Short mmCIF file of C-alpha atoms and ligand atoms in Angstrom, two decimals:
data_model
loop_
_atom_site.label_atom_id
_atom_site.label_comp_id
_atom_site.label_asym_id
_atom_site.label_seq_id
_atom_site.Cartn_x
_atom_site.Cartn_y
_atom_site.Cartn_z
CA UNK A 144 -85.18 116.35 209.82
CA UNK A 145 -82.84 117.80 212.72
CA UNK A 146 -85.27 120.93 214.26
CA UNK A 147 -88.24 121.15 216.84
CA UNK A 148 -90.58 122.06 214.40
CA UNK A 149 -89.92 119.30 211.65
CA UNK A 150 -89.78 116.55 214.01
CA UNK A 151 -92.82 117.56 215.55
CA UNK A 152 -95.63 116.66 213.18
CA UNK A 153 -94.38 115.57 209.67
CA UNK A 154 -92.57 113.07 207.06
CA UNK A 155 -91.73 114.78 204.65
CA UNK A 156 -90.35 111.98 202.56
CA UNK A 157 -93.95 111.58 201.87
CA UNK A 158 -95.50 114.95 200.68
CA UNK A 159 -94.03 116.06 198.01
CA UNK A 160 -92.59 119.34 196.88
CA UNK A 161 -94.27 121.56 194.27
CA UNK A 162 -91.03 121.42 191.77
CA UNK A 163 -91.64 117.93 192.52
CA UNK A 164 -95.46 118.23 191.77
CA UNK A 165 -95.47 120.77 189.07
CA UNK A 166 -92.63 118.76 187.06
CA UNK A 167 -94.30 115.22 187.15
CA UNK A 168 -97.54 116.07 186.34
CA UNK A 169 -98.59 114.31 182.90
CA UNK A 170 -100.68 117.38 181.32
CA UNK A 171 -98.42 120.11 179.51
CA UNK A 172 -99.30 122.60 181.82
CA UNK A 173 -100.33 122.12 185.18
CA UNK A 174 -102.79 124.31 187.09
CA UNK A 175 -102.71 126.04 190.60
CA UNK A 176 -105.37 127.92 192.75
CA UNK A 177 -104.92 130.24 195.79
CA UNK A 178 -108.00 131.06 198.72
CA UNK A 179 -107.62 133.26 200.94
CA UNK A 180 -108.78 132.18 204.98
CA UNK A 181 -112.71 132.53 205.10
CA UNK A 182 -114.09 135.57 207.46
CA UNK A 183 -117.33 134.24 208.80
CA UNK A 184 -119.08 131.01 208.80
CA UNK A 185 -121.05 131.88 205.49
CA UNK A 186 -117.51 132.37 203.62
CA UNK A 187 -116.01 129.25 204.81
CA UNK A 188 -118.63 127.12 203.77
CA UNK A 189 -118.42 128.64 200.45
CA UNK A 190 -114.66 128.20 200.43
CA UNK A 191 -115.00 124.20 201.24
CA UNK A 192 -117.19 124.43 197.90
CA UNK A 193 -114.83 125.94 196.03
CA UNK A 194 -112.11 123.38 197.16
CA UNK A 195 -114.55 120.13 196.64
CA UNK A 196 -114.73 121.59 192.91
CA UNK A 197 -111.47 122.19 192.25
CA UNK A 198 -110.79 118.61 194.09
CA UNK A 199 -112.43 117.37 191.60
CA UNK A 200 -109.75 119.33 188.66
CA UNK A 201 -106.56 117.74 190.28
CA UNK A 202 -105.12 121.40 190.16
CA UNK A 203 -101.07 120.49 191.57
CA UNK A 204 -101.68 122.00 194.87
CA UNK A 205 -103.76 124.97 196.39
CA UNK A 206 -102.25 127.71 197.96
CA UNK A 207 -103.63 129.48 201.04
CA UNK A 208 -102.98 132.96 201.80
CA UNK A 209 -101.98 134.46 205.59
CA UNK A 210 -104.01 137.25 206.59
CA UNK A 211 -102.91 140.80 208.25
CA UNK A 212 -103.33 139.54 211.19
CA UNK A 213 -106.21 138.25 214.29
CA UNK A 214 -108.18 135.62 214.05
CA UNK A 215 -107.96 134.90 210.45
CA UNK A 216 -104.10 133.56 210.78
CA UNK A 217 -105.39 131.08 212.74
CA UNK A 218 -107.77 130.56 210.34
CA UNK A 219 -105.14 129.87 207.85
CA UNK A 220 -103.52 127.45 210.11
CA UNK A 221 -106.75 125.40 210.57
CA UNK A 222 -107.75 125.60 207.08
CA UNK A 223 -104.43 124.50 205.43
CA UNK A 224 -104.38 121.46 207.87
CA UNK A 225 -108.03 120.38 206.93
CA UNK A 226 -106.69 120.25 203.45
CA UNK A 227 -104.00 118.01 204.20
CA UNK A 228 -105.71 116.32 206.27
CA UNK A 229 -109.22 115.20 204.49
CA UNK A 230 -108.78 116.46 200.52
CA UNK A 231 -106.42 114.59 198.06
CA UNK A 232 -105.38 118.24 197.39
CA UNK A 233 -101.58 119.82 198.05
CA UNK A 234 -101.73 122.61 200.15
CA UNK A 235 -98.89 125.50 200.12
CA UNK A 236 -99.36 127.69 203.63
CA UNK A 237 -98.55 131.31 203.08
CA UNK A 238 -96.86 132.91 205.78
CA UNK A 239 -95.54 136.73 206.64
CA UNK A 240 -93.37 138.45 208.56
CA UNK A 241 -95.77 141.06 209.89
CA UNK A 242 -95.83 141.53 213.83
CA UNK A 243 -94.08 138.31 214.42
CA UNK A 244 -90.97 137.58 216.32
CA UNK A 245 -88.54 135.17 215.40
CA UNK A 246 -89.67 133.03 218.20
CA UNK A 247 -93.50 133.46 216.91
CA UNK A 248 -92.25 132.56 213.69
CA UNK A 249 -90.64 128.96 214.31
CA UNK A 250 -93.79 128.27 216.31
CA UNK A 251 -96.03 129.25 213.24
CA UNK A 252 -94.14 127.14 210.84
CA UNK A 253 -94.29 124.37 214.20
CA UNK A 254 -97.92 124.31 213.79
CA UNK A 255 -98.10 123.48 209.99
CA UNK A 256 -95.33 121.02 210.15
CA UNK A 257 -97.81 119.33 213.10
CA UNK A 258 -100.83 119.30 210.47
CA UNK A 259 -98.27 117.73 208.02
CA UNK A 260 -97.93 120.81 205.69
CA UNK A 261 -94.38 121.05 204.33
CA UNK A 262 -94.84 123.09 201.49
CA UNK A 263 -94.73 127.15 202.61
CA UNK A 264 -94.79 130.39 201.10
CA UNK A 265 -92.35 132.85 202.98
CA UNK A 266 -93.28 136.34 202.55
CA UNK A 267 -92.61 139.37 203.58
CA UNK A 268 -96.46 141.24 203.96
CA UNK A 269 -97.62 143.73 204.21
CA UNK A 270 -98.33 146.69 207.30
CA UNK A 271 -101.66 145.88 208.86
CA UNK A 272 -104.51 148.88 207.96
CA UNK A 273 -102.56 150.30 205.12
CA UNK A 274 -100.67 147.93 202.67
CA UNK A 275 -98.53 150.76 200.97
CA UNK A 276 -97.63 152.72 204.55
CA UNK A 277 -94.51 152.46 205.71
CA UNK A 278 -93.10 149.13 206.65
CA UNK A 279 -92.22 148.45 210.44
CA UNK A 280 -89.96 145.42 211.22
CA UNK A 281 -91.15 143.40 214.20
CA UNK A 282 -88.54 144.35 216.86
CA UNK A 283 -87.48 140.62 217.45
CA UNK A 284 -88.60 139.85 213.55
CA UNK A 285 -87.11 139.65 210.20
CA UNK A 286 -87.11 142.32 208.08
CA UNK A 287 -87.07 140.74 204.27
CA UNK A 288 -88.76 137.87 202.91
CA UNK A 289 -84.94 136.02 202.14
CA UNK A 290 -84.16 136.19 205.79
CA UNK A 291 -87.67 133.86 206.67
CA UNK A 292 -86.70 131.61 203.97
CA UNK A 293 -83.39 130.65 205.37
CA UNK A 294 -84.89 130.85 209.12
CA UNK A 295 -87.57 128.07 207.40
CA UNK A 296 -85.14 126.41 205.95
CA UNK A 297 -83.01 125.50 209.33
CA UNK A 298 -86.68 124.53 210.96
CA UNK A 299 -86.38 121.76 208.66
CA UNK A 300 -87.01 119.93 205.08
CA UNK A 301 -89.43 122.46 204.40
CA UNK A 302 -90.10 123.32 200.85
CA UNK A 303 -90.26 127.20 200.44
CA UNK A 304 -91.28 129.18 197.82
CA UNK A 305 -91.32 133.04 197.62
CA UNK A 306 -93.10 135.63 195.70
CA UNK A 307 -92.09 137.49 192.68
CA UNK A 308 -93.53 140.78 190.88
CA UNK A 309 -93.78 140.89 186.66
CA UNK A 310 -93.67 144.86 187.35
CA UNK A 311 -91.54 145.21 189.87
CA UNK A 312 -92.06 145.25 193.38
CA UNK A 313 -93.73 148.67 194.21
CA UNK A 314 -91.22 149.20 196.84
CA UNK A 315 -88.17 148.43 194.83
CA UNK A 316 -86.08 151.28 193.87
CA UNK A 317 -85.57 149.79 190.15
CA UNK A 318 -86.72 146.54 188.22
CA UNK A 319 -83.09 145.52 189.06
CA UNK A 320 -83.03 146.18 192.12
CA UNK A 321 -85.94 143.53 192.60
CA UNK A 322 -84.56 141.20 190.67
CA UNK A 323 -81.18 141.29 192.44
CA UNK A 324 -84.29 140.63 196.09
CA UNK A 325 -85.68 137.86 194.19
CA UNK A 326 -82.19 136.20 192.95
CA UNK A 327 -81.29 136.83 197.20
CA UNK A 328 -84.59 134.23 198.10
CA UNK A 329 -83.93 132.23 195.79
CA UNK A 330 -80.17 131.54 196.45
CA UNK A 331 -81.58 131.51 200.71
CA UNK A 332 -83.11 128.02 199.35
CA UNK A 333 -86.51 129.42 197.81
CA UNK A 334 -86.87 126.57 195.20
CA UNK A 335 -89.62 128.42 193.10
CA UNK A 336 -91.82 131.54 193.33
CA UNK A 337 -95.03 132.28 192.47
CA UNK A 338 -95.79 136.03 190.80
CA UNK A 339 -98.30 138.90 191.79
CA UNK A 340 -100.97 138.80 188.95
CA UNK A 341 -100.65 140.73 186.03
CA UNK A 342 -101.86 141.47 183.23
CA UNK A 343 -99.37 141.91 179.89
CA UNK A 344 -97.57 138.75 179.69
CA UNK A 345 -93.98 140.31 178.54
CA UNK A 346 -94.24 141.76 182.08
CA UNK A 347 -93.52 138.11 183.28
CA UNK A 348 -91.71 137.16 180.01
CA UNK A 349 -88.93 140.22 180.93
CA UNK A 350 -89.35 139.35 184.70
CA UNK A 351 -88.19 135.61 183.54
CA UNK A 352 -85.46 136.81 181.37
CA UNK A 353 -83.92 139.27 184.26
CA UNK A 354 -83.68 136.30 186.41
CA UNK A 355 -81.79 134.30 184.34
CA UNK A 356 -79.84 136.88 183.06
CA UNK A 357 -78.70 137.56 187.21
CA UNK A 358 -78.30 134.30 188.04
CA UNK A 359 -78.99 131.51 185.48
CA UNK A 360 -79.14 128.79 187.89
CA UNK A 361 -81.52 130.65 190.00
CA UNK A 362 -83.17 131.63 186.59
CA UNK A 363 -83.97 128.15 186.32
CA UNK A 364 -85.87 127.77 189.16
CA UNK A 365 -90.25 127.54 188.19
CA UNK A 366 -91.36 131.15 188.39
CA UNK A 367 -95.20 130.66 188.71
CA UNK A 368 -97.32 133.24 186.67
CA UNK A 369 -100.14 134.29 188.88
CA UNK A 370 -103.38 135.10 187.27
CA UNK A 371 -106.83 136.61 188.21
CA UNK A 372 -109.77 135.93 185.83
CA UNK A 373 -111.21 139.55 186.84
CA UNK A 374 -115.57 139.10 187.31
CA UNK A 375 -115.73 142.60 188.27
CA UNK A 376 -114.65 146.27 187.43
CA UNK A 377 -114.77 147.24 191.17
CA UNK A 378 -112.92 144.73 192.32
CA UNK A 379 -110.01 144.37 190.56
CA UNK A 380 -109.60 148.24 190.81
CA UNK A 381 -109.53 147.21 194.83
CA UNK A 382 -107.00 144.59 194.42
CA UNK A 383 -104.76 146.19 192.00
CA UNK A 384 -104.62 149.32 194.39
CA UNK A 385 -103.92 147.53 197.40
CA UNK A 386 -100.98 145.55 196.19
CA UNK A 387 -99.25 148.68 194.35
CA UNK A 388 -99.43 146.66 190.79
CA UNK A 389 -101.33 148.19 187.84
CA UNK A 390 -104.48 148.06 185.45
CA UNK A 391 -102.86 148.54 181.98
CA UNK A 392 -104.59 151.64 179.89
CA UNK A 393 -106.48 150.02 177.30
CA UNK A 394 -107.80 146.67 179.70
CA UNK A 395 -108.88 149.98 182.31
CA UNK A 396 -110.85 151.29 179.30
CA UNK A 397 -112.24 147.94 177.93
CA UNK A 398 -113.39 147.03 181.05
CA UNK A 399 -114.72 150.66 182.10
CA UNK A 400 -116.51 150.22 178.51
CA UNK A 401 -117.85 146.84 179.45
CA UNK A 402 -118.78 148.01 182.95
CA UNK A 403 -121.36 150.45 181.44
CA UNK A 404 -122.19 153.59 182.82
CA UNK A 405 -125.15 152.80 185.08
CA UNK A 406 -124.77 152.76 188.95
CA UNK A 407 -124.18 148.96 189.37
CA UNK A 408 -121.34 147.86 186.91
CA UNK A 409 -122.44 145.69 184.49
CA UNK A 410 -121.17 142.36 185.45
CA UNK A 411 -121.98 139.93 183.35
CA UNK A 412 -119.71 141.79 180.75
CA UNK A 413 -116.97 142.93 182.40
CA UNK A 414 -117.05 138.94 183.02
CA UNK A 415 -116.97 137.75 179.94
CA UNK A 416 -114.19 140.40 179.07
CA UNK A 417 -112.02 139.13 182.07
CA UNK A 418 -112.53 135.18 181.70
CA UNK A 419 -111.61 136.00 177.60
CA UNK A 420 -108.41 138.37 178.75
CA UNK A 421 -107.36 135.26 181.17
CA UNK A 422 -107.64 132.62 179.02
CA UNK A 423 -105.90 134.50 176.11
CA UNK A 424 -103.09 135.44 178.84
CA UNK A 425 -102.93 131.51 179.70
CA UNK A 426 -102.96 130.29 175.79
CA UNK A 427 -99.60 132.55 175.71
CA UNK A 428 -98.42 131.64 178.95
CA UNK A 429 -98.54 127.89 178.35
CA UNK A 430 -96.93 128.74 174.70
CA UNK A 431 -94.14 130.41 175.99
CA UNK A 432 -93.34 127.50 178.33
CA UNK A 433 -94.75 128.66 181.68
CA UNK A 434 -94.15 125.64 184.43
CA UNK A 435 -98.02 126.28 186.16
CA UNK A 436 -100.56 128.51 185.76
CA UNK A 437 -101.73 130.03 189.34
CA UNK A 438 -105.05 131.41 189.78
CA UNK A 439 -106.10 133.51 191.85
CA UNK A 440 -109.62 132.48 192.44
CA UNK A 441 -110.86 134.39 195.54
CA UNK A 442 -112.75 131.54 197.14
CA UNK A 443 -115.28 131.00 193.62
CA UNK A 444 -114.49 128.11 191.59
CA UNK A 445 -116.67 129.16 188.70
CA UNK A 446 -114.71 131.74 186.67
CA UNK A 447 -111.55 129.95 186.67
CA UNK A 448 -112.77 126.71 185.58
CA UNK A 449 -114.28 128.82 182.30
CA UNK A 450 -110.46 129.46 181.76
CA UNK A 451 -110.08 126.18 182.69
CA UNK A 452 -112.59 125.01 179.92
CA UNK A 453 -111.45 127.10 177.27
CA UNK A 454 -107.97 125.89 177.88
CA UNK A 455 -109.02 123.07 177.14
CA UNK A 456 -107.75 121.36 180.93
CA UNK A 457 -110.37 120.55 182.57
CA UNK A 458 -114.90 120.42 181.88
CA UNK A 459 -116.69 122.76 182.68
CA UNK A 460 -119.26 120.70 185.57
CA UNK A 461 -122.89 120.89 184.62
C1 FAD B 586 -97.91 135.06 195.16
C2 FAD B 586 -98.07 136.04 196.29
C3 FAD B 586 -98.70 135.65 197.47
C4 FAD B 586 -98.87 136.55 198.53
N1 FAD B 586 -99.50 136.13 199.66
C5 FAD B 586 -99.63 136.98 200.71
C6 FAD B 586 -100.23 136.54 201.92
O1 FAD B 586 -100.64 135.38 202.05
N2 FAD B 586 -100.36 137.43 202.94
C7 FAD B 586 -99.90 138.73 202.82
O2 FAD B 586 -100.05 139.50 203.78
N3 FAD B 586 -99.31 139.17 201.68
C8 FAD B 586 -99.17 138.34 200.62
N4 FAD B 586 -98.57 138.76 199.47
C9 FAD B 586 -98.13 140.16 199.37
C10 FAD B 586 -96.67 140.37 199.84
O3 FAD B 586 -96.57 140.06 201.21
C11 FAD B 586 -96.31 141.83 199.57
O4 FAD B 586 -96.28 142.07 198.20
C12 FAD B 586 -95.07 142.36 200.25
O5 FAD B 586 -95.06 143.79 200.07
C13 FAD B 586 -93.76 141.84 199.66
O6 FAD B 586 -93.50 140.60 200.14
P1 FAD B 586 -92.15 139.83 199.70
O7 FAD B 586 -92.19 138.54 200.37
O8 FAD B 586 -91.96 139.88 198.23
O9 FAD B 586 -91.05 140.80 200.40
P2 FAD B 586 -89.51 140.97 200.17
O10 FAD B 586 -88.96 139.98 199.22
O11 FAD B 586 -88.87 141.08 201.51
O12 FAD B 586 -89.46 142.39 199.44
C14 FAD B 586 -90.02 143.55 200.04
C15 FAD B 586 -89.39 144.79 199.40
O13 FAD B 586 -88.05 144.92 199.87
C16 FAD B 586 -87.12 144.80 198.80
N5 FAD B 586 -86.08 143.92 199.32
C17 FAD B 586 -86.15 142.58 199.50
N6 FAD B 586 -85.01 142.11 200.04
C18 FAD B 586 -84.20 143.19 200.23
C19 FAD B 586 -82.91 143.36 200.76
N7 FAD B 586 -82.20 142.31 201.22
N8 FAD B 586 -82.41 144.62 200.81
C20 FAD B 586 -83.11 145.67 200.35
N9 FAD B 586 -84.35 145.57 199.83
C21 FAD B 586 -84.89 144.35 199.78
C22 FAD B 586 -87.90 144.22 197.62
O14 FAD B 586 -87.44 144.64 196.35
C23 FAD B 586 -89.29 144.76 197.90
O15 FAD B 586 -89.40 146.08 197.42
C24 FAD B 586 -98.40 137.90 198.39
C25 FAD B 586 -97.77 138.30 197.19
C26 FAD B 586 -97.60 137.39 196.16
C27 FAD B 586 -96.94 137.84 194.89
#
């Protein structure tokens, strides 16, 4: 550990990475969850509920996600150093290149090595407001996701993972064209990624196969199927838009057909069809050999450990 911000807070020698955590753990398949940084008071208490629960799953780490920007980034900070710092749990701190400078930058990834975190996400993000407007590189930033990997990278003995889209990134000018971005991160020093949820698993079984048909020693690097056991119609139509992926036809319809046609959606169905669609995605995601399944759990515990359950990895708590 040569740089400022490694030496400042960390030994790495003692956390490990998530290759490292994801390849020695004794079930089959090991499980992941994401939160996002709480927005009041009322959220965050939920959120340390949610992460007691899962405590209690031994999920391989938990990821935290970096907000658009204000108060919530610091937020992030806080939150992913309260993990290290009093759970048993292995956090992964998100991070983007959105209004930050270089200089901002190596002082962000400062502040989690000082809490100890040396497991990161390097993206890219979004533009603040509107998520699919145009994209404006800090002036003094980065302007692709590989470029904060290798920036991370000479901070220190960081682990870094990166992101990666089943469908494509809605940006890209062709599936190839993304994979070709993804193969770039990954050769920067990404050692894994974790994907945008989806929802047809030959999406990430083609995704896989593009990777190591570009680059097969890239290809073998853990690409870390992100899932999202959907609780409701309105929702998930919110999500999906905002990150430019897609609701396939016939899961639109079966969950439009769940939803009812009353004013308030009918959630306790749309439920049950979204914790069945996620568990049948897992069952085929763990039989086709995926290294971790990541869930995206938005701060509730509940839903995901019915996957969970049914899986057949973890009880369901009374
Ligand atoms: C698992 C996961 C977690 C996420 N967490 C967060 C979060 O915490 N906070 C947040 O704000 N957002 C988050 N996002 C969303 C993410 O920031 C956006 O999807 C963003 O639009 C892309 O980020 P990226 O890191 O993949 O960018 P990049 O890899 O930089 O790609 C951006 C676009 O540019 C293209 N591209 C990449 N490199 C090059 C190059 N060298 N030349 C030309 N084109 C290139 C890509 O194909 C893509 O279209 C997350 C996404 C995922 C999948």
């Amino acid at each position: 550990m040569t740089s400022q911000a490694g030496a400042r807070g960390t030994n790495p020698s003692r956390t490990p990475s998530i290759v490292e955590r994801i390849t020695s753990d004794a079930r089959s398949t090991p499980f992941s969850v994401e939160f996002y940084p709480p927005r009041s008071e009322q959220e965050e208490q939920r959120l340390w509920r949610a992460v007691r629960t899962f405590e209690q799953m031994h999920p391989a780490f938990v990821s935290l996600t970096y907000g658009a920007g204000g108060s919530t980034r610091d937020r992030t900070v806080r939150i992913a150093g309260q993990i290290a710092e009093q759970t048993t749990l292995l956090p992964v701190a998100h991070l983007t290149a959105v209004d930050h400078s270089i200089s901002e930058l190596r002082g962000l990834v400062g502040s989690y090595a000082d809490r100890g975190i040396v497991n990161l996400l390097a993206l890219r993000g979004d533009p603040p407001g509107n998520p699919l407007g145009d994209w404006v590189k800090h002036p003094e930033g980065v302007e692709y996701a590989d470029e904060l990997v290798r920036l991370i990278r000479e901070l220190g003995d960081f682990h870094v993972g990166v992101a990666s889209f089943p469908e494509g990134h809605y940006r890209a000018e062709s599936l190839e064209r993304d994979t070709h971005c993804l193969v770039s991160k990954l050769r920067s020093g990404a050692e894994y990624s974790i994907t945008q949820m989806f929802f047809e698993v030959e999406d990430y079984l083609r995704l896989r196969d593009r990777v190591a048909a570009a680059d097969p020693e890239q290809g073998s690097k853990p690409i870390i199927p992100g899932i999202l056991p959907i609780t409701s119609l309105r929702q998930v139509r919110k999500i999906v838009e905002l990150s430019g992926s897609q609701i396939p036809a016939h899961l639109e319809e079966r969950l439009t057909r769940a939803a009812g046609s009353g004013n308030q959606e009918d959630r306790a169905e749309v439920r049950k069809v979204g914790i069945e669609l996620a568990t049948r995605m897992s069952e085929r995601l763990i039989a086709e050999g995926a290294p971790c399944l990541h869930f995206c759990t938005l701060n509730f515990a509940r839903a995901t450990q019915e996957v969970l359950s049914n899986l057949g990895l973890t009880p369901v708590a009374a």
